[in-house]
Amino acid sequence: MINGKPYLDTDGNPIHAHGGWMLDYGGYTYWYGEDRRDNHYVSCYRSSDMKNWEFRGHILSTDSPVSHTSGRFDLRLSWQKEPLPEANENLIVPGGTGKVNIERPKVLYNELTKKFVLWAHYENGQNYLDARACIATSDTPDGEFTYHGSFNPFGEMSRDCTVHTDSAGDTYFISASRDNADLHIYRLTEDFLNVDEWVKSVYCHEFREAPALFEKDGKTYMISSYCTGWAPNQGKWCAADSVTGRWGLLHDFGDSTTFRSQSAFIRKQGDKFWYIGDRWSGQEYFSSSYVALEIQFDGDGNPYIEYTDEPELFN
Ligand code: GAL
């Protein structure tokens, strides 16, 4: 796999797992991400060696089954009515009339319920004003997920998002709020089907998005981007003693365009950490690709990346 070029699955087709996430389960690594073709929303691939990726299915689409959880969220997965007066064509990304947007899907395995729980960013497909989180569940990592709806956590706006399980075993949902000005950190309920507590807001008015977290040597790190739509910008890293603790200052990560990418998630492989970013092609969304770079650490524990074409992780 070459950074910035299509990553191919074992059938030779480009991998559509944008804004993605990886989950280890049962001897496989599952790679989930956005797939906006036809009526699809989220696709799933799996691998046992990080090199050969087998397409496993479209796990969320306009036709997915829907059901309420105890939180009675909005179950609409498509719209068929007239466009809203505020419809903004510049913001509506490919997918076709009637589709909503499901962005940055992340999948967790819940030990208590034995369910795979997906969290993502939801927009109505006509403008970006709903700014909601949405959830879906499945009994298997790559089966058809049942959609449980979209909602505003504690009534708050929620756009670019990620999840993070810390070494204490708590799982958090982190998303851009207040029109992307602030990042909110929420702890999830034990079944991962709702937010349990709005822990704190961080980086107020810094317009950070695309958050991706990892923990190393007792520190929690977050990589994020600035808010410039599909255009890449200067990535930043920051750290805290715990997710709920005091977050430090933002420092540059990568070059002024983060090597023409935007953070998607961090992959820990052995004792190495890998930055996985999207190299978006805004108007040509379907030719968007990926950039994977090893995160290195200087003597003070500060993370940095250097550009290379062929990431060892995937080759
Ligand atoms: C970016 C965001 C992407 C997508 C895009 C749409 O800022 O990180 O996930 O929402 O905007 O313009």
mmCIF file of C-alpha atoms and ligand atoms in Angstrom:
data_model
loop_
_atom_site.group_PDB
_atom_site.id
_atom_site.type_symbol
_atom_site.label_atom_id
_atom_site.label_comp_id
_atom_site.label_asym_id
_atom_site.label_seq_id
_atom_site.Cartn_x
_atom_site.Cartn_y
_atom_site.Cartn_z
ATOM 1 C CA MET A 1 0.000 0.000 0.000
ATOM 2 C CA ILE A 2 1.324 3.421 -0.986
ATOM 3 C CA ASN A 3 0.258 6.503 0.944
ATOM 4 C CA GLY A 4 -2.071 8.702 -1.078
ATOM 5 C CA LYS A 5 -2.789 5.944 -3.638
ATOM 6 C CA PRO A 6 -5.832 3.662 -3.451
ATOM 7 C CA TYR A 7 -5.353 0.942 -0.841
ATOM 8 C CA LEU A 8 -6.711 -2.265 -2.405
ATOM 9 C CA ASP A 9 -8.660 -5.094 -0.792
ATOM 10 C CA THR A 10 -8.059 -8.783 -1.604
ATOM 11 C CA ASP A 11 -10.442 -8.497 -4.605
ATOM 12 C CA GLY A 12 -8.358 -5.641 -6.008
ATOM 13 C CA ASN A 13 -10.984 -2.999 -5.221
ATOM 14 C CA PRO A 14 -10.172 0.297 -3.454
ATOM 15 C CA ILE A 15 -10.838 0.108 0.283
ATOM 16 C CA HIS A 16 -13.689 2.462 1.223
ATOM 17 C CA ALA A 17 -13.161 2.950 4.926
ATOM 18 C CA HIS A 18 -12.756 6.721 5.213
ATOM 19 C CA GLY A 19 -12.797 8.563 8.531
ATOM 20 C CA GLY A 20 -12.308 5.045 9.857
ATOM 21 C CA TRP A 21 -11.449 2.899 12.818
ATOM 22 C CA MET A 22 -9.901 -0.474 13.623
ATOM 23 C CA LEU A 23 -11.076 -3.050 16.170
ATOM 24 C CA ASP A 24 -9.278 -6.266 17.122
ATOM 25 C CA TYR A 25 -11.580 -9.205 17.701
ATOM 26 C CA GLY A 26 -11.258 -13.004 17.435
ATOM 27 C CA GLY A 27 -7.823 -12.988 15.794
ATOM 28 C CA TYR A 28 -8.750 -10.410 13.158
ATOM 29 C CA THR A 29 -8.415 -6.683 12.823
ATOM 30 C CA TYR A 30 -11.633 -5.137 11.516
ATOM 31 C CA TRP A 31 -11.355 -1.891 9.585
ATOM 32 C CA TYR A 32 -14.540 0.189 9.474
ATOM 33 C CA GLY A 33 -15.151 3.440 7.667
ATOM 34 C CA GLU A 34 -17.320 5.621 5.505
ATOM 35 C CA ASP A 35 -18.449 4.201 2.189
ATOM 36 C CA ARG A 36 -20.714 6.713 0.484
ATOM 37 C CA ARG A 37 -21.331 4.755 -2.715
ATOM 38 C CA ASP A 38 -24.897 3.758 -3.685
ATOM 39 C CA ASN A 39 -27.033 3.303 -0.570
ATOM 40 C CA HIS A 40 -24.093 2.438 1.701
ATOM 41 C CA TYR A 41 -22.934 4.286 4.788
ATOM 42 C CA VAL A 42 -20.346 2.102 6.541
ATOM 43 C CA SER A 43 -18.185 -0.725 5.184
ATOM 44 C CA CYS A 44 -16.138 -3.336 7.000
ATOM 45 C CA TYR A 45 -12.913 -5.125 5.990
ATOM 46 C CA ARG A 46 -10.821 -7.546 7.981
ATOM 47 C CA SER A 47 -7.266 -8.814 8.063
ATOM 48 C CA SER A 48 -5.084 -11.115 10.108
ATOM 49 C CA ASP A 49 -1.798 -9.594 8.916
ATOM 50 C CA MET A 50 -2.625 -5.887 8.259
ATOM 51 C CA LYS A 51 -1.633 -6.434 4.633
ATOM 52 C CA ASN A 52 -4.463 -8.428 3.087
ATOM 53 C CA TRP A 53 -7.850 -6.834 3.661
ATOM 54 C CA GLU A 54 -10.927 -8.878 2.910
ATOM 55 C CA PHE A 55 -14.148 -6.972 2.236
ATOM 56 C CA ARG A 56 -16.733 -8.242 4.772
ATOM 57 C CA GLY A 57 -19.780 -6.193 3.942
ATOM 58 C CA HIS A 58 -21.775 -3.002 4.000
ATOM 59 C CA ILE A 59 -22.725 -2.996 7.672
ATOM 60 C CA LEU A 60 -24.863 0.146 7.636
ATOM 61 C CA SER A 61 -26.923 1.421 4.704
ATOM 62 C CA THR A 62 -30.180 3.269 3.991
ATOM 63 C CA ASP A 63 -31.960 -0.103 4.338
ATOM 64 C CA SER A 64 -30.514 -1.182 7.694
ATOM 65 C CA PRO A 65 -33.006 -2.384 10.303
ATOM 66 C CA VAL A 66 -33.880 0.240 12.902
ATOM 67 C CA SER A 67 -35.031 -0.027 16.505
ATOM 68 C CA HIS A 68 -35.164 2.216 19.532
ATOM 69 C CA THR A 69 -33.029 1.640 22.583
ATOM 70 C CA SER A 70 -34.158 3.098 25.888
ATOM 71 C CA GLY A 71 -32.939 6.428 24.492
ATOM 72 C CA ARG A 72 -35.630 7.172 21.881
ATOM 73 C CA PHE A 73 -33.450 8.827 19.285
ATOM 74 C CA ASP A 74 -34.424 9.935 15.739
ATOM 75 C CA LEU A 75 -34.397 6.752 13.624
ATOM 76 C CA ARG A 76 -34.353 8.316 10.135
ATOM 77 C CA LEU A 77 -31.606 6.905 7.899
ATOM 78 C CA SER A 78 -32.782 8.683 4.743
ATOM 79 C CA TRP A 79 -35.023 11.558 3.652
ATOM 80 C CA GLN A 80 -37.418 11.547 0.735
ATOM 81 C CA LYS A 81 -39.202 14.883 1.098
ATOM 82 C CA GLU A 82 -38.454 18.203 -0.607
ATOM 83 C CA PRO A 83 -35.036 19.649 0.215
ATOM 84 C CA LEU A 84 -34.935 21.882 3.267
ATOM 85 C CA PRO A 85 -34.811 25.642 2.584
ATOM 86 C CA GLU A 86 -31.366 25.673 4.222
ATOM 87 C CA ALA A 87 -30.025 22.901 1.964
ATOM 88 C CA ASN A 88 -26.402 23.732 1.188
ATOM 89 C CA GLU A 89 -25.094 21.954 -1.883
ATOM 90 C CA ASN A 90 -21.492 22.667 -1.007
ATOM 91 C CA LEU A 91 -21.816 20.688 2.169
ATOM 92 C CA ILE A 92 -23.763 17.776 0.759
ATOM 93 C CA VAL A 93 -21.204 15.160 -0.048
ATOM 94 C CA PRO A 94 -21.703 12.379 -2.606
ATOM 95 C CA GLY A 95 -24.216 9.772 -1.746
ATOM 96 C CA GLY A 96 -27.259 10.825 -3.673
ATOM 97 C CA THR A 97 -30.639 12.314 -3.000
ATOM 98 C CA GLY A 98 -32.341 10.920 0.010
ATOM 99 C CA LYS A 99 -29.230 9.855 1.903
ATOM 100 C CA VAL A 100 -28.162 11.260 5.226
ATOM 101 C CA ASN A 101 -24.474 11.589 6.182
ATOM 102 C CA ILE A 102 -22.909 9.064 8.537
ATOM 103 C CA GLU A 103 -19.321 10.155 9.160
ATOM 104 C CA ARG A 104 -16.297 8.902 11.110
ATOM 105 C CA PRO A 105 -17.829 5.579 12.299
ATOM 106 C CA LYS A 106 -16.114 3.891 15.269
ATOM 107 C CA VAL A 107 -16.978 0.396 16.537
ATOM 108 C CA LEU A 108 -16.519 -0.831 20.119
ATOM 109 C CA TYR A 109 -17.039 -4.283 21.580
ATOM 110 C CA ASN A 110 -19.090 -4.202 24.771
ATOM 111 C CA GLU A 111 -18.085 -7.026 27.154
ATOM 112 C CA LEU A 112 -21.215 -6.650 29.255
ATOM 113 C CA THR A 113 -23.804 -6.995 26.475
ATOM 114 C CA LYS A 114 -21.550 -8.870 23.983
ATOM 115 C CA LYS A 115 -22.658 -6.369 21.342
ATOM 116 C CA PHE A 116 -20.622 -4.457 18.807
ATOM 117 C CA VAL A 117 -21.607 -0.812 19.173
ATOM 118 C CA LEU A 118 -21.034 1.761 16.447
ATOM 119 C CA TRP A 119 -20.824 5.502 17.131
ATOM 120 C CA ALA A 120 -20.678 8.066 14.335
ATOM 121 C CA HIS A 121 -21.473 11.633 13.304
ATOM 122 C CA TYR A 122 -24.899 12.142 11.736
ATOM 123 C CA GLU A 123 -26.139 14.938 9.465
ATOM 124 C CA ASN A 124 -29.485 15.027 7.622
ATOM 125 C CA GLY A 125 -27.890 15.011 4.140
ATOM 126 C CA GLN A 126 -29.206 18.453 3.213
ATOM 127 C CA ASN A 127 -27.249 20.720 5.502
ATOM 128 C CA TYR A 128 -24.853 20.330 8.430
ATOM 129 C CA LEU A 129 -27.166 21.767 11.047
ATOM 130 C CA ASP A 130 -28.305 18.635 12.922
ATOM 131 C CA ALA A 131 -24.786 18.011 14.303
ATOM 132 C CA ARG A 132 -25.667 14.762 16.067
ATOM 133 C CA ALA A 133 -24.124 11.554 17.289
ATOM 134 C CA CYS A 134 -25.713 8.291 16.135
ATOM 135 C CA ILE A 135 -25.427 4.668 17.250
ATOM 136 C CA ALA A 136 -26.008 1.157 15.868
ATOM 137 C CA THR A 137 -25.351 -2.360 17.199
ATOM 138 C CA SER A 138 -24.693 -5.876 15.956
ATOM 139 C CA ASP A 139 -24.059 -9.330 17.470
ATOM 140 C CA THR A 140 -21.083 -9.835 15.167
ATOM 141 C CA PRO A 141 -18.310 -7.447 14.112
ATOM 142 C CA ASP A 142 -19.188 -7.594 10.419
ATOM 143 C CA GLY A 143 -22.904 -8.400 10.319
ATOM 144 C CA GLU A 144 -25.676 -5.995 9.430
ATOM 145 C CA PHE A 145 -25.939 -3.410 12.195
ATOM 146 C CA THR A 146 -29.291 -2.296 13.627
ATOM 147 C CA TYR A 147 -29.581 1.473 13.699
ATOM 148 C CA HIS A 148 -30.724 3.059 16.971
ATOM 149 C CA GLY A 149 -30.886 6.670 15.842
ATOM 150 C CA SER A 150 -29.239 10.067 16.127
ATOM 151 C CA PHE A 151 -29.310 12.573 18.980
ATOM 152 C CA ASN A 152 -27.570 15.587 20.483
ATOM 153 C CA PRO A 153 -25.675 14.448 23.620
ATOM 154 C CA PHE A 154 -27.075 16.500 26.525
ATOM 155 C CA GLY A 155 -28.683 18.657 23.823
ATOM 156 C CA GLU A 156 -25.246 19.644 22.478
ATOM 157 C CA MET A 157 -24.036 19.826 18.873
ATOM 158 C CA SER A 158 -21.813 16.889 17.983
ATOM 159 C CA ARG A 159 -19.809 16.650 14.729
ATOM 160 C CA ASP A 160 -16.342 15.089 14.105
ATOM 161 C CA CYS A 161 -15.997 12.350 16.685
ATOM 162 C CA THR A 162 -13.978 9.501 18.081
ATOM 163 C CA VAL A 163 -14.103 7.011 20.959
ATOM 164 C CA HIS A 164 -11.425 6.057 23.459
ATOM 165 C CA THR A 165 -11.202 3.352 26.128
ATOM 166 C CA ASP A 166 -8.679 4.265 28.801
ATOM 167 C CA SER A 167 -6.513 1.946 30.900
ATOM 168 C CA ALA A 168 -8.996 2.281 33.782
ATOM 169 C CA GLY A 169 -11.608 0.647 31.516
ATOM 170 C CA ASP A 170 -13.850 3.671 30.956
ATOM 171 C CA THR A 171 -14.974 4.466 27.422
ATOM 172 C CA TYR A 172 -15.407 8.013 26.150
ATOM 173 C CA PHE A 173 -17.011 9.679 23.154
ATOM 174 C CA ILE A 174 -15.238 12.847 22.054
ATOM 175 C CA SER A 175 -16.784 15.208 19.516
ATOM 176 C CA ALA A 176 -16.628 18.725 18.124
ATOM 177 C CA SER A 177 -19.391 20.910 19.538
ATOM 178 C CA ARG A 178 -20.654 24.524 19.551
ATOM 179 C CA ASP A 179 -20.287 24.756 15.770
ATOM 180 C CA ASN A 180 -16.903 23.000 16.027
ATOM 181 C CA ALA A 181 -15.478 25.662 18.363
ATOM 182 C CA ASP A 182 -14.966 23.281 21.328
ATOM 183 C CA LEU A 183 -14.295 19.585 21.849
ATOM 184 C CA HIS A 184 -16.570 17.778 24.295
ATOM 185 C CA ILE A 185 -15.601 14.666 26.226
ATOM 186 C CA TYR A 186 -18.437 12.357 27.339
ATOM 187 C CA ARG A 187 -18.144 9.132 29.312
ATOM 188 C CA LEU A 188 -20.371 6.375 27.898
ATOM 189 C CA THR A 189 -22.875 4.277 29.835
ATOM 190 C CA GLU A 190 -21.845 0.710 30.683
ATOM 191 C CA ASP A 191 -23.668 -0.672 27.620
ATOM 192 C CA PHE A 192 -22.198 2.069 25.345
ATOM 193 C CA LEU A 193 -25.719 2.969 24.195
ATOM 194 C CA ASN A 194 -25.747 6.490 25.578
ATOM 195 C CA VAL A 195 -23.641 9.203 27.116
ATOM 196 C CA ASP A 196 -23.509 8.909 30.884
ATOM 197 C CA GLU A 197 -21.691 12.107 31.790
ATOM 198 C CA TRP A 198 -20.544 15.252 30.022
ATOM 199 C CA VAL A 199 -17.075 15.176 31.550
ATOM 200 C CA LYS A 200 -15.675 18.416 30.200
ATOM 201 C CA SER A 201 -15.146 20.737 27.242
ATOM 202 C CA VAL A 202 -11.615 21.333 26.034
ATOM 203 C CA TYR A 203 -9.820 23.617 23.578
ATOM 204 C CA CYS A 204 -12.584 26.203 23.736
ATOM 205 C CA HIS A 205 -12.779 28.247 20.514
ATOM 206 C CA GLU A 206 -9.729 26.470 19.082
ATOM 207 C CA PHE A 207 -11.857 24.780 16.357
ATOM 208 C CA ARG A 208 -10.212 21.397 16.706
ATOM 209 C CA GLU A 209 -11.785 18.459 14.887
ATOM 210 C CA ALA A 210 -10.925 14.941 13.642
ATOM 211 C CA PRO A 211 -9.836 13.882 17.171
ATOM 212 C CA ALA A 212 -7.864 10.632 17.575
ATOM 213 C CA LEU A 213 -6.620 9.449 20.985
ATOM 214 C CA PHE A 214 -4.101 6.961 22.320
ATOM 215 C CA GLU A 215 -2.432 6.180 25.603
ATOM 216 C CA LYS A 216 1.298 5.560 26.095
ATOM 217 C CA ASP A 217 3.444 5.379 29.233
ATOM 218 C CA GLY A 218 0.708 6.759 31.461
ATOM 219 C CA LYS A 219 -0.093 9.702 29.198
ATOM 220 C CA THR A 220 -3.123 10.216 26.998
ATOM 221 C CA TYR A 221 -2.433 11.895 23.671
ATOM 222 C CA MET A 222 -4.821 13.458 21.207
ATOM 223 C CA ILE A 223 -4.105 14.255 17.566
ATOM 224 C CA SER A 224 -6.547 16.620 15.884
ATOM 225 C CA SER A 225 -6.900 18.946 12.911
ATOM 226 C CA TYR A 226 -8.053 22.503 12.515
ATOM 227 C CA CYS A 227 -11.447 23.080 10.945
ATOM 228 C CA THR A 228 -11.063 23.631 7.164
ATOM 229 C CA GLY A 229 -13.537 21.142 5.638
ATOM 230 C CA TRP A 230 -11.913 18.764 3.158
ATOM 231 C CA ALA A 231 -8.759 20.874 2.840
ATOM 232 C CA PRO A 232 -5.873 19.544 4.947
ATOM 233 C CA ASN A 233 -4.264 21.785 7.557
ATOM 234 C CA GLN A 234 -1.627 21.747 10.309
ATOM 235 C CA GLY A 235 -2.306 18.799 12.644
ATOM 236 C CA LYS A 236 -1.678 19.275 16.366
ATOM 237 C CA TRP A 237 -0.964 16.975 19.267
ATOM 238 C CA CYS A 238 -1.701 17.522 22.926
ATOM 239 C CA ALA A 239 -1.529 15.361 26.049
ATOM 240 C CA ALA A 240 -3.061 14.878 29.480
ATOM 241 C CA ASP A 241 -2.426 12.600 32.468
ATOM 242 C CA SER A 242 -5.881 11.099 31.840
ATOM 243 C CA VAL A 243 -8.771 11.756 29.466
ATOM 244 C CA THR A 244 -10.620 13.522 32.249
ATOM 245 C CA GLY A 245 -7.549 15.430 33.467
ATOM 246 C CA ARG A 246 -6.030 18.726 32.495
ATOM 247 C CA TRP A 247 -5.127 18.869 28.814
ATOM 248 C CA GLY A 248 -1.889 20.620 27.841
ATOM 249 C CA LEU A 249 -1.100 23.029 25.041
ATOM 250 C CA LEU A 250 -1.448 22.211 21.337
ATOM 251 C CA HIS A 251 1.783 21.494 19.429
ATOM 252 C CA ASP A 252 2.387 21.045 15.700
ATOM 253 C CA PHE A 253 2.178 17.494 14.384
ATOM 254 C CA GLY A 254 3.531 16.812 10.883
ATOM 255 C CA ASP A 255 3.940 19.614 8.350
ATOM 256 C CA SER A 256 1.558 22.482 7.546
ATOM 257 C CA THR A 257 -0.912 20.093 5.859
ATOM 258 C CA THR A 258 -0.132 17.042 8.043
ATOM 259 C CA PHE A 259 1.351 15.573 4.849
ATOM 260 C CA ARG A 260 -1.911 16.318 3.029
ATOM 261 C CA SER A 261 -4.057 14.360 5.456
ATOM 262 C CA GLN A 262 -6.508 14.671 8.336
ATOM 263 C CA SER A 263 -6.466 12.420 11.388
ATOM 264 C CA ALA A 264 -8.822 9.423 11.380
ATOM 265 C CA PHE A 265 -7.536 7.171 14.184
ATOM 266 C CA ILE A 266 -4.395 5.831 15.849
ATOM 267 C CA ARG A 267 -3.434 2.177 15.421
ATOM 268 C CA LYS A 268 -1.301 0.446 18.058
ATOM 269 C CA GLN A 269 0.574 -2.442 16.462
ATOM 270 C CA GLY A 270 2.982 -4.268 18.789
ATOM 271 C CA ASP A 271 4.708 -1.459 20.629
ATOM 272 C CA LYS A 272 4.397 0.977 17.730
ATOM 273 C CA PHE A 273 1.762 3.646 17.232
ATOM 274 C CA TRP A 274 0.569 4.590 13.766
ATOM 275 C CA TYR A 275 -1.156 7.755 12.676
ATOM 276 C CA ILE A 276 -3.828 6.897 10.111
ATOM 277 C CA GLY A 277 -5.192 9.895 8.243
ATOM 278 C CA ASP A 278 -7.541 10.482 5.363
ATOM 279 C CA ARG A 279 -6.221 12.123 2.246
ATOM 280 C CA TRP A 280 -9.580 13.527 1.223
ATOM 281 C CA SER A 281 -10.458 14.354 -2.329
ATOM 282 C CA GLY A 282 -13.339 16.717 -1.561
ATOM 283 C CA GLN A 283 -15.119 16.982 -4.909
ATOM 284 C CA GLU A 284 -13.802 13.563 -5.964
ATOM 285 C CA TYR A 285 -14.717 12.025 -2.643
ATOM 286 C CA PHE A 286 -14.558 8.453 -3.958
ATOM 287 C CA SER A 287 -10.886 8.733 -4.835
ATOM 288 C CA SER A 288 -9.977 9.779 -1.303
ATOM 289 C CA SER A 289 -7.128 7.678 0.077
ATOM 290 C CA TYR A 290 -5.090 7.254 3.242
ATOM 291 C CA VAL A 291 -1.815 8.230 4.842
ATOM 292 C CA ALA A 292 -0.298 5.918 7.481
ATOM 293 C CA LEU A 293 2.818 7.111 9.320
ATOM 294 C CA GLU A 294 4.609 5.763 12.353
ATOM 295 C CA ILE A 295 4.370 8.046 15.383
ATOM 296 C CA GLN A 296 7.818 8.505 16.874
ATOM 297 C CA PHE A 297 8.685 10.113 20.197
ATOM 298 C CA ASP A 298 11.574 12.419 21.034
ATOM 299 C CA GLY A 299 13.528 12.259 24.320
ATOM 300 C CA ASP A 300 10.822 14.267 26.106
ATOM 301 C CA GLY A 301 8.048 11.943 24.926
ATOM 302 C CA ASN A 302 6.778 14.422 22.335
ATOM 303 C CA PRO A 303 5.208 12.629 19.366
ATOM 304 C CA TYR A 304 6.122 13.423 15.761
ATOM 305 C CA ILE A 305 5.728 11.934 12.273
ATOM 306 C CA GLU A 306 7.961 11.954 9.211
ATOM 307 C CA TYR A 307 6.717 11.295 5.712
ATOM 308 C CA THR A 308 7.321 8.007 3.946
ATOM 309 C CA ASP A 309 5.524 6.559 0.912
ATOM 310 C CA GLU A 310 5.299 2.936 1.990
ATOM 311 C CA PRO A 311 4.178 2.468 5.593
ATOM 312 C CA GLU A 312 5.667 -0.674 7.143
ATOM 313 C CA LEU A 313 2.335 -1.239 8.906
ATOM 314 C CA PHE A 314 0.566 -2.221 5.678
ATOM 315 C CA ASN A 315 3.464 -3.567 3.586
HETATM 316 C C1 GAL B 1 -14.299 17.958 7.647
HETATM 317 C C2 GAL B 1 -14.560 16.756 8.552
HETATM 318 C C3 GAL B 1 -14.959 15.597 7.686
HETATM 319 C C4 GAL B 1 -16.169 15.997 6.853
HETATM 320 C C5 GAL B 1 -15.855 17.247 6.053
HETATM 321 C C6 GAL B 1 -17.074 17.734 5.266
HETATM 322 O O1 GAL B 1 -13.989 19.093 8.405
HETATM 323 O O2 GAL B 1 -13.429 16.467 9.310
HETATM 324 O O3 GAL B 1 -15.240 14.480 8.494
HETATM 325 O O4 GAL B 1 -17.241 16.264 7.703
HETATM 326 O O5 GAL B 1 -15.440 18.277 6.903
HETATM 327 O O6 GAL B 1 -16.874 19.015 4.728
#
